[in-house]
mmCIF file of C-alpha atoms in Angstrom:
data_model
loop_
_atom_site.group_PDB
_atom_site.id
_atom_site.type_symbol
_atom_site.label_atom_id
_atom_site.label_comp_id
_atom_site.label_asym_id
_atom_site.label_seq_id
_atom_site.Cartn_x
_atom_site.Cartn_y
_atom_site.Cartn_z
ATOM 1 C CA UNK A 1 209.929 177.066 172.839
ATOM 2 C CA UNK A 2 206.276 178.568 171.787
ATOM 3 C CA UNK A 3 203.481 177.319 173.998
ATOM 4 C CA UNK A 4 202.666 173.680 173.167
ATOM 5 C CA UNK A 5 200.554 172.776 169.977
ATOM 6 C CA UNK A 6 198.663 169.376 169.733
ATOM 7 C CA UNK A 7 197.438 168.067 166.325
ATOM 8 C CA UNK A 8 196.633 165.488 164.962
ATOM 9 C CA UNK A 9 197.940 161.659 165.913
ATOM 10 C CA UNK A 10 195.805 160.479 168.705
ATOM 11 C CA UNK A 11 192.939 162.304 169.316
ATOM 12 C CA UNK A 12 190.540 160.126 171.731
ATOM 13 C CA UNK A 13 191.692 157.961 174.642
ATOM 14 C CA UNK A 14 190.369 154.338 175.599
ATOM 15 C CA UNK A 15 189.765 152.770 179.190
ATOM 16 C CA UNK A 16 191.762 149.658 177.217
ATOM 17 C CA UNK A 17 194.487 149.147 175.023
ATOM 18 C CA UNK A 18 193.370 150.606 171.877
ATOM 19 C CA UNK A 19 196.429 151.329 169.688
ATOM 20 C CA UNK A 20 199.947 149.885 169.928
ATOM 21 C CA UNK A 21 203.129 150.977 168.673
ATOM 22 C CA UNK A 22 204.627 148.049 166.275
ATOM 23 C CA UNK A 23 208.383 148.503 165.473
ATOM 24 C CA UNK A 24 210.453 146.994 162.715
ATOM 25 C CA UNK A 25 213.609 147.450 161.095
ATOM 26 C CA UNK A 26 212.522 150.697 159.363
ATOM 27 C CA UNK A 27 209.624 151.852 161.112
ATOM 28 C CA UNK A 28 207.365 152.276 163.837
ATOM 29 C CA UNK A 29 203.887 152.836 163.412
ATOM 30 C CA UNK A 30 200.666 153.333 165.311
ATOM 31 C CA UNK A 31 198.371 150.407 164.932
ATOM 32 C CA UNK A 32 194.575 149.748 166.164
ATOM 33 C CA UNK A 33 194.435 146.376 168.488
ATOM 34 C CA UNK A 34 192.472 143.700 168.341
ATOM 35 C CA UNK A 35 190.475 144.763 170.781
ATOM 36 C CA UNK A 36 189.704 148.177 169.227
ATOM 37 C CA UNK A 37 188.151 146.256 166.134
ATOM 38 C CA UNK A 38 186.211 144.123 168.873
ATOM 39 C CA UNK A 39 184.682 146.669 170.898
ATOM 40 C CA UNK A 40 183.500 148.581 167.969
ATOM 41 C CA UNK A 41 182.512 145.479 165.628
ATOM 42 C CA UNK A 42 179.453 145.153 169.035
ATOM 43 C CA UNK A 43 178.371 148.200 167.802
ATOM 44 C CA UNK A 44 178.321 148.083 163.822
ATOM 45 C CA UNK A 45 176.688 144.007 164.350
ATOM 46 C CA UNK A 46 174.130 145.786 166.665
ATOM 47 C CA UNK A 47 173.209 148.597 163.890
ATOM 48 C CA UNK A 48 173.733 145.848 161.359
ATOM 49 C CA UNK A 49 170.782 143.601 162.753
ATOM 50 C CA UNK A 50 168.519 146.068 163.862
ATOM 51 C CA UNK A 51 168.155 147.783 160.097
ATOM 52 C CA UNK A 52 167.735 143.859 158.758
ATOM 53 C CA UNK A 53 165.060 143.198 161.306
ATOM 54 C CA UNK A 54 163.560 146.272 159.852
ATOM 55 C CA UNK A 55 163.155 145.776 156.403
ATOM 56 C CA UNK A 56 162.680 141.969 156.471
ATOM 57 C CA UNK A 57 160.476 141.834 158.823
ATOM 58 C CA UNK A 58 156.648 142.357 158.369
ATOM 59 C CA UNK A 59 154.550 144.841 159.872
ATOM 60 C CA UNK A 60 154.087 148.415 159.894
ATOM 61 C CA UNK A 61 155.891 150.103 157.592
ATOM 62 C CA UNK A 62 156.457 153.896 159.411
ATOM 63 C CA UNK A 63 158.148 151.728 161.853
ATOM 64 C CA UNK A 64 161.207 150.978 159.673
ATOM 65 C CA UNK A 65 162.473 154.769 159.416
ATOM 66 C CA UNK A 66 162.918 155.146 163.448
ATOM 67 C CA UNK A 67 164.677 151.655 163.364
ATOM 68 C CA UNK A 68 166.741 152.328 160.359
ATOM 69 C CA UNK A 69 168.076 155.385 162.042
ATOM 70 C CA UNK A 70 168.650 153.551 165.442
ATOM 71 C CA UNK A 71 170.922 150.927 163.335
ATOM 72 C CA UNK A 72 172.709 153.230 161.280
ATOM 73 C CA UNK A 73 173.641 155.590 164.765
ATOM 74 C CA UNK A 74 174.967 152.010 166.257
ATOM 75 C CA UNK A 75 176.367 150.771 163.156
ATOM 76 C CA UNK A 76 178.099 154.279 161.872
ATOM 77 C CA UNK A 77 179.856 154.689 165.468
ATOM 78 C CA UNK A 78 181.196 151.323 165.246
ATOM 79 C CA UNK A 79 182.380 151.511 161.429
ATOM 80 C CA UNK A 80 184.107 154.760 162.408
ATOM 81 C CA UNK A 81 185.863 153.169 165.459
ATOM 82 C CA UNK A 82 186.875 150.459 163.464
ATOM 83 C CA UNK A 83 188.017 152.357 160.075
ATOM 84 C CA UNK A 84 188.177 155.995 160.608
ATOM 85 C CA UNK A 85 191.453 157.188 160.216
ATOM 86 C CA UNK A 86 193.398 153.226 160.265
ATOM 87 C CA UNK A 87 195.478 154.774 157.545
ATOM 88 C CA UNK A 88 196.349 158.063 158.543
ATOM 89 C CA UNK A 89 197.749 157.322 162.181
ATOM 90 C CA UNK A 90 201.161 158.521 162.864
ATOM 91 C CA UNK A 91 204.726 156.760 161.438
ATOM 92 C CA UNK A 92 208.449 157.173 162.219
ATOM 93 C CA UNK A 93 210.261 156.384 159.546
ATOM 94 C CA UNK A 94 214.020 155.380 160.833
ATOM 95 C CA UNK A 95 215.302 154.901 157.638
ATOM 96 C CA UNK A 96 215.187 158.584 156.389
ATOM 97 C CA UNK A 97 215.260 159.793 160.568
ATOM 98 C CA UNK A 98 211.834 161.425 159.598
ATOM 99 C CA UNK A 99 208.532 161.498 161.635
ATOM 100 C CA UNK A 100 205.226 161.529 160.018
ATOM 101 C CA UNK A 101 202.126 162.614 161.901
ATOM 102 C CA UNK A 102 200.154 160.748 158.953
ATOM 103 C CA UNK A 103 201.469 157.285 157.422
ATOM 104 C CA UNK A 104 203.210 157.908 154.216
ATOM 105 C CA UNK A 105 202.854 155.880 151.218
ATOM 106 C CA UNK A 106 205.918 155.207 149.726
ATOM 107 C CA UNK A 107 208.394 152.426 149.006
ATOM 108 C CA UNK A 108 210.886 152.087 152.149
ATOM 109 C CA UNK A 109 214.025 150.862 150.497
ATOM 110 C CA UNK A 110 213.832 153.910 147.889
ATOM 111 C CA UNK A 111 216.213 156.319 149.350
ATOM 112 C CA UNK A 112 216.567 158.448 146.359
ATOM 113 C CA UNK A 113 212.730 160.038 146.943
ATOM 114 C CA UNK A 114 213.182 163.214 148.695
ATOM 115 C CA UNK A 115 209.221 164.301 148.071
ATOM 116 C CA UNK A 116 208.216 161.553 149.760
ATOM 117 C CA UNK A 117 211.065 162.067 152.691
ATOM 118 C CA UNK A 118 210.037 165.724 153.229
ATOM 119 C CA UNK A 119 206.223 166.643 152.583
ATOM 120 C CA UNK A 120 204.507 166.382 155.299
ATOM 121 C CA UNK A 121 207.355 164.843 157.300
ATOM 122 C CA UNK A 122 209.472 166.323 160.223
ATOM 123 C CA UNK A 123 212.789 165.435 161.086
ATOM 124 C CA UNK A 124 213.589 163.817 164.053
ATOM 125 C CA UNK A 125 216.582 166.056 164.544
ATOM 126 C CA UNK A 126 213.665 168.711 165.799
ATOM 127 C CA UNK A 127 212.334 166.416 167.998
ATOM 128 C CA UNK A 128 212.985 167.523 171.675
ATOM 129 C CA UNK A 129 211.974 164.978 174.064
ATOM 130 C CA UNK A 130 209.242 161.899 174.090
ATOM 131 C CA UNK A 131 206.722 163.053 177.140
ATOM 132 C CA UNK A 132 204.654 161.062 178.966
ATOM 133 C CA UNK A 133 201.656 162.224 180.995
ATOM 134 C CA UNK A 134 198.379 161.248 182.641
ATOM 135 C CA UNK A 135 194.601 162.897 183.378
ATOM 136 C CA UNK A 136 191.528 161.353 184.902
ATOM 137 C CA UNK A 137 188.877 160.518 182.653
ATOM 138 C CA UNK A 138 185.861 160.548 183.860
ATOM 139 C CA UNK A 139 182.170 159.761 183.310
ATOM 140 C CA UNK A 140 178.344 158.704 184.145
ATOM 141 C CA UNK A 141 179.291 155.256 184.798
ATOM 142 C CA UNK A 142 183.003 154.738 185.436
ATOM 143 C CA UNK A 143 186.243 156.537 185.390
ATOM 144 C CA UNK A 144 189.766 155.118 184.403
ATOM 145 C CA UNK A 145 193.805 156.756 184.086
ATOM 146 C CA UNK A 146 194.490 157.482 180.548
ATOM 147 C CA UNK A 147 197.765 157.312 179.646
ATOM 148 C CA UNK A 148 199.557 159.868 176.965
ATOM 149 C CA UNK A 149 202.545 159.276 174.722
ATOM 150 C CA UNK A 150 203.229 162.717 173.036
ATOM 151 C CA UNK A 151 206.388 163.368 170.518
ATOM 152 C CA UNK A 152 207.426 167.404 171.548
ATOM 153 C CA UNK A 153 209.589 169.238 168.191
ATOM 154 C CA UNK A 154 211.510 172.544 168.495
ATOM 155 C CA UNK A 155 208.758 174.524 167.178
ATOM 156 C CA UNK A 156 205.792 173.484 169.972
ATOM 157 C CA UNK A 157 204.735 171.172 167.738
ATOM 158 C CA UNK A 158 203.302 168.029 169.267
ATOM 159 C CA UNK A 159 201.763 164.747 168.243
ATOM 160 C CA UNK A 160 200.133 162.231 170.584
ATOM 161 C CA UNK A 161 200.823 158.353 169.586
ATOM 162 C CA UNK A 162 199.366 157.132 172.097
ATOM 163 C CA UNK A 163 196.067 157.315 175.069
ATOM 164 C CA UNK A 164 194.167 154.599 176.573
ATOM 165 C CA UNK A 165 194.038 152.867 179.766
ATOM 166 C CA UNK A 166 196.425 149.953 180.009
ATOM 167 C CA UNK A 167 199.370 150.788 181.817
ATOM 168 C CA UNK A 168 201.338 148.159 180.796
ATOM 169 C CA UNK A 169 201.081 147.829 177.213
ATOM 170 C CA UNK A 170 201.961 151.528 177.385
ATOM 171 C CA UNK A 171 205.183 151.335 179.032
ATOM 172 C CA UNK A 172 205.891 148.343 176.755
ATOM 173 C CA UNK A 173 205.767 150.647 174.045
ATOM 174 C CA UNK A 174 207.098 153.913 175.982
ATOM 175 C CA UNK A 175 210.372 152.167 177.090
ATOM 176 C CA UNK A 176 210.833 150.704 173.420
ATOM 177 C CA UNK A 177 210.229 153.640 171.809
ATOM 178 C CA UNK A 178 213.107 155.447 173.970
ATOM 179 C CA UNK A 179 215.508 152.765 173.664
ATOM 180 C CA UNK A 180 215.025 153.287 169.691
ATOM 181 C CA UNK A 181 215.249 156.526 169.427
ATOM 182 C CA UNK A 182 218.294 156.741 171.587
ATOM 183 C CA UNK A 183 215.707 160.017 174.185
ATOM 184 C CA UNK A 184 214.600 159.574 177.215
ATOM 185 C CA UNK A 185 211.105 159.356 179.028
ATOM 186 C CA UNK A 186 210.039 162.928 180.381
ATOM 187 C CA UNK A 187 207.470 161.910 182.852
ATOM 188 C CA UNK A 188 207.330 158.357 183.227
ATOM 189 C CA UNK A 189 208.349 158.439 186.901
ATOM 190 C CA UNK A 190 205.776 161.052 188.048
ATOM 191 C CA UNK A 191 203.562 158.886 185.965
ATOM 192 C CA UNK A 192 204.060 155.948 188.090
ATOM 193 C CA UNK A 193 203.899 157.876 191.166
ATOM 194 C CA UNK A 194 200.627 159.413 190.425
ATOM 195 C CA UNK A 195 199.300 156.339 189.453
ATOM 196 C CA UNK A 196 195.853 155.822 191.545
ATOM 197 C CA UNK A 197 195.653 152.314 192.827
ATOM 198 C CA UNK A 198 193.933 149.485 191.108
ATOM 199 C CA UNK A 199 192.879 147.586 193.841
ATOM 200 C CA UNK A 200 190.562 150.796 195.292
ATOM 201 C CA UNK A 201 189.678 151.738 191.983
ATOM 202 C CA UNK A 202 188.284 148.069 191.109
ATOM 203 C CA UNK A 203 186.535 147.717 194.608
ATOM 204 C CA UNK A 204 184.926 151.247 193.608
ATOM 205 C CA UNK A 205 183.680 149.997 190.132
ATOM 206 C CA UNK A 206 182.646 146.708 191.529
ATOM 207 C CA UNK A 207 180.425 148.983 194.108
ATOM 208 C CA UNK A 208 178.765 151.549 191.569
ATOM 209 C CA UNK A 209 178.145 148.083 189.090
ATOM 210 C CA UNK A 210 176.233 146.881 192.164
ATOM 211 C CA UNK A 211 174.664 149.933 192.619
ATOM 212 C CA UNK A 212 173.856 150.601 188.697
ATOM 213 C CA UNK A 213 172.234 146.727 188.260
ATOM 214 C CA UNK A 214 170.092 147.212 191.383
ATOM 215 C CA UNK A 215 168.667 150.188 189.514
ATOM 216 C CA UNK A 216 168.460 149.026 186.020
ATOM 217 C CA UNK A 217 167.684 145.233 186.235
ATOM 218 C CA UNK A 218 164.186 145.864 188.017
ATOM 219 C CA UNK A 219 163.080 148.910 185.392
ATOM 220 C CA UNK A 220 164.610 147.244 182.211
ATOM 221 C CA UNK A 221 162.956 143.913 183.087
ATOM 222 C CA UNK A 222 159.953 145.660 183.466
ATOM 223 C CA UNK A 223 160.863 146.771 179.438
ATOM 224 C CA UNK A 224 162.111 143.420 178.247
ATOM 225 C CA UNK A 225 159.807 140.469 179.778
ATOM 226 C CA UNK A 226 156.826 142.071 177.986
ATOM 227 C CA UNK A 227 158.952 142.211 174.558
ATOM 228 C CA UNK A 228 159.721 138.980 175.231
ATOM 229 C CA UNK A 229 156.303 137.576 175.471
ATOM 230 C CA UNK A 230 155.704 139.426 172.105
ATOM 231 C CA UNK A 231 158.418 137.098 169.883
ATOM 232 C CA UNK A 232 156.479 135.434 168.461
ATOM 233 C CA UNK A 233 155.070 138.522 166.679
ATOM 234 C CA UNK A 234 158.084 139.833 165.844
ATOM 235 C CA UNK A 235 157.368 139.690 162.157
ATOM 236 C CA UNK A 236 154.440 142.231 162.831
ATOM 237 C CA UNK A 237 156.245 144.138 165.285
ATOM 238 C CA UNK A 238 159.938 144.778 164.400
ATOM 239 C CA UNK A 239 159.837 147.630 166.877
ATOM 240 C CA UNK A 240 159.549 144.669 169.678
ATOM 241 C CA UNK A 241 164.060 144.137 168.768
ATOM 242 C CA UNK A 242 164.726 147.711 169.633
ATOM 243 C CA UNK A 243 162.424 146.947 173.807
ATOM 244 C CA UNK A 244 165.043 143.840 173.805
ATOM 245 C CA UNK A 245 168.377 145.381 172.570
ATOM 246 C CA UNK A 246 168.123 148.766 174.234
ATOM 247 C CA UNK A 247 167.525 148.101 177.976
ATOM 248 C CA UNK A 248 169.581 144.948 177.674
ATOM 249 C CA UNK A 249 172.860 147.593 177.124
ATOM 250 C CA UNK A 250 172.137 148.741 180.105
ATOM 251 C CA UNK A 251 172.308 146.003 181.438
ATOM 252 C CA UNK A 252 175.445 144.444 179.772
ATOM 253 C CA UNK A 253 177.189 148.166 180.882
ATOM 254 C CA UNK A 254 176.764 147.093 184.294
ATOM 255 C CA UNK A 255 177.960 143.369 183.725
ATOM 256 C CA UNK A 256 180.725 144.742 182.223
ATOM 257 C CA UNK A 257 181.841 147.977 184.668
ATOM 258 C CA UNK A 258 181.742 144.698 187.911
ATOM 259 C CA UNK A 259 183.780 142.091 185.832
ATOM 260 C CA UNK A 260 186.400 145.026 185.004
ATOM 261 C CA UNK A 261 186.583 145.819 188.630
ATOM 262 C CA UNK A 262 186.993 142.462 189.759
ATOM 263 C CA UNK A 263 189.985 142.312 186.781
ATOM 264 C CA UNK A 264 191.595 145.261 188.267
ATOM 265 C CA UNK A 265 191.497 143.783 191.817
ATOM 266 C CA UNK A 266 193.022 140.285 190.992
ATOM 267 C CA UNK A 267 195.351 142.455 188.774
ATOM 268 C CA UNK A 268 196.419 144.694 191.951
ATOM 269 C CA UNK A 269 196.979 141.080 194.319
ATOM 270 C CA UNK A 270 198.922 139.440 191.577
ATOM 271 C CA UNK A 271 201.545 142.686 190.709
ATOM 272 C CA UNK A 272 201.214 144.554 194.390
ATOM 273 C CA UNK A 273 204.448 146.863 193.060
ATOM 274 C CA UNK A 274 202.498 147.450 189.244
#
């Protein structure tokens, strides 16, 4: 086999459960979770209110260009989470026993269409195992275990259908996935092995939370109580939103990073073998 080729399918990983693999009769298909459309909705209601505060607000005019461009950054990013590619995610089509690393359009009890069973489309006699793997994602304010669902063909080909952070969904779909397609799971068991422990990783994220609010609560207070004091000039002022909204992610990061670690730790105490 030539050395391993990744494109396309799932191209960014989550610290939750992003994407799910729904199966039916025919198909199974790659679909965006609730919780993907609520995590990025924050951001595009964010953008959303900060460009109306802009404009319908009175004041200063030159003030409404920096704010404008603040909103669209927040809104964009959260349109594109929520939209970007929904249609284009992978599909296995078990009907015609043909993989699709972008959803086909197409009417599923027409058997007779061999365009639509061949462009674009691999067949899952090619495919060589389903392999799962993890890596350590990690960044300024936390780090999580993202873990990968990649189909492998004959050629090196590969396509990810899954990355993101919940174990459990993910072997949900993993062990399905196997059972339809009659393969097994390359990796799974080294998987668990490796897996790093949620009870220290939540009493670690419940520390550097700690550690990140005694830093930022004190200097974005110092930010907000003044802005604060100003609402009722808001009209004049629009820029007064963007002291409120931006030192108050920091804090909500914060809020967020402790009550995940606490989540992890109950987690760990309640499924000690998970």
């Amino acid at each position: 086999m030539s050395e391993k080729k990744l494109s396309r399918g799932i191209t960014s990983t989550s610290n939750f459960c992003a994407h799910r693999l729904v199966f039916t009769q025919g198909r199974v298909v790659v679909k965006p979770t609730a919780g993907n459309y609520i995590f990025f909705s924050i951001f595009a209601l964010i953008g959303l209110g900060i460009i109306a505060a802009a404009w319908l607000a009175d004041g200063d005019e030159n003030a409404r260009i920096p704010m404008t461009v603040f909103g669209l950054i927040f809104g964009g990013a959260g349109f594109a989470g929520m939209f970007w590619k929904r249609n284009r995610l992978p599909e296995i089509d078990l009907m015609r026993r043909m993989f699709y690393p972008e959803r086909r359009k197409y009417d599923p009890s027409d058997m007779t269409n061999l365009s639509s069973m061949q462009n674009n489309g691999i067949p899952l006699s090619e495919l060589v195992k389903i392999e799962v793997s993890t890596r350590r994602v990690r960044g300024n304010k936390s780090s999580y275990t993202a873990y990968m669902l990649d189909l492998v063909f004959r050629d090196g080909y590969s396509c990810r259908l899954l990355s993101h952070g919940a174990r459990k969904q993910f072997t949900e779909d993993a062990e399905k996935l196997a059972q339809v397609l009659n393969m097994p799971l390359i990796g799974l068991e080294e998987t668990q092995r490796q897996m790093v422990s949620l009870k220290v990783g939540g009493i670690i994220q419940m520390i550097f939370s700690i550690f990140w609010l005694s830093i930022c609560i004190p200097m974005m207070l110092q930010m907000i109580v003044p802005a604060l004091d100003k609402l009722d000039k808001i009209k004049q002022e629009p820029a007064i939103l963007i002291q409120i909204i931006f030192p108050s992610i920091f804090i909500l990061v914060g809020v967020g990073m402790f009550i995940a670690g606490v989540r992890n730790v109950v987690k760990s105490l309640k499924n000690p073998q998970k």
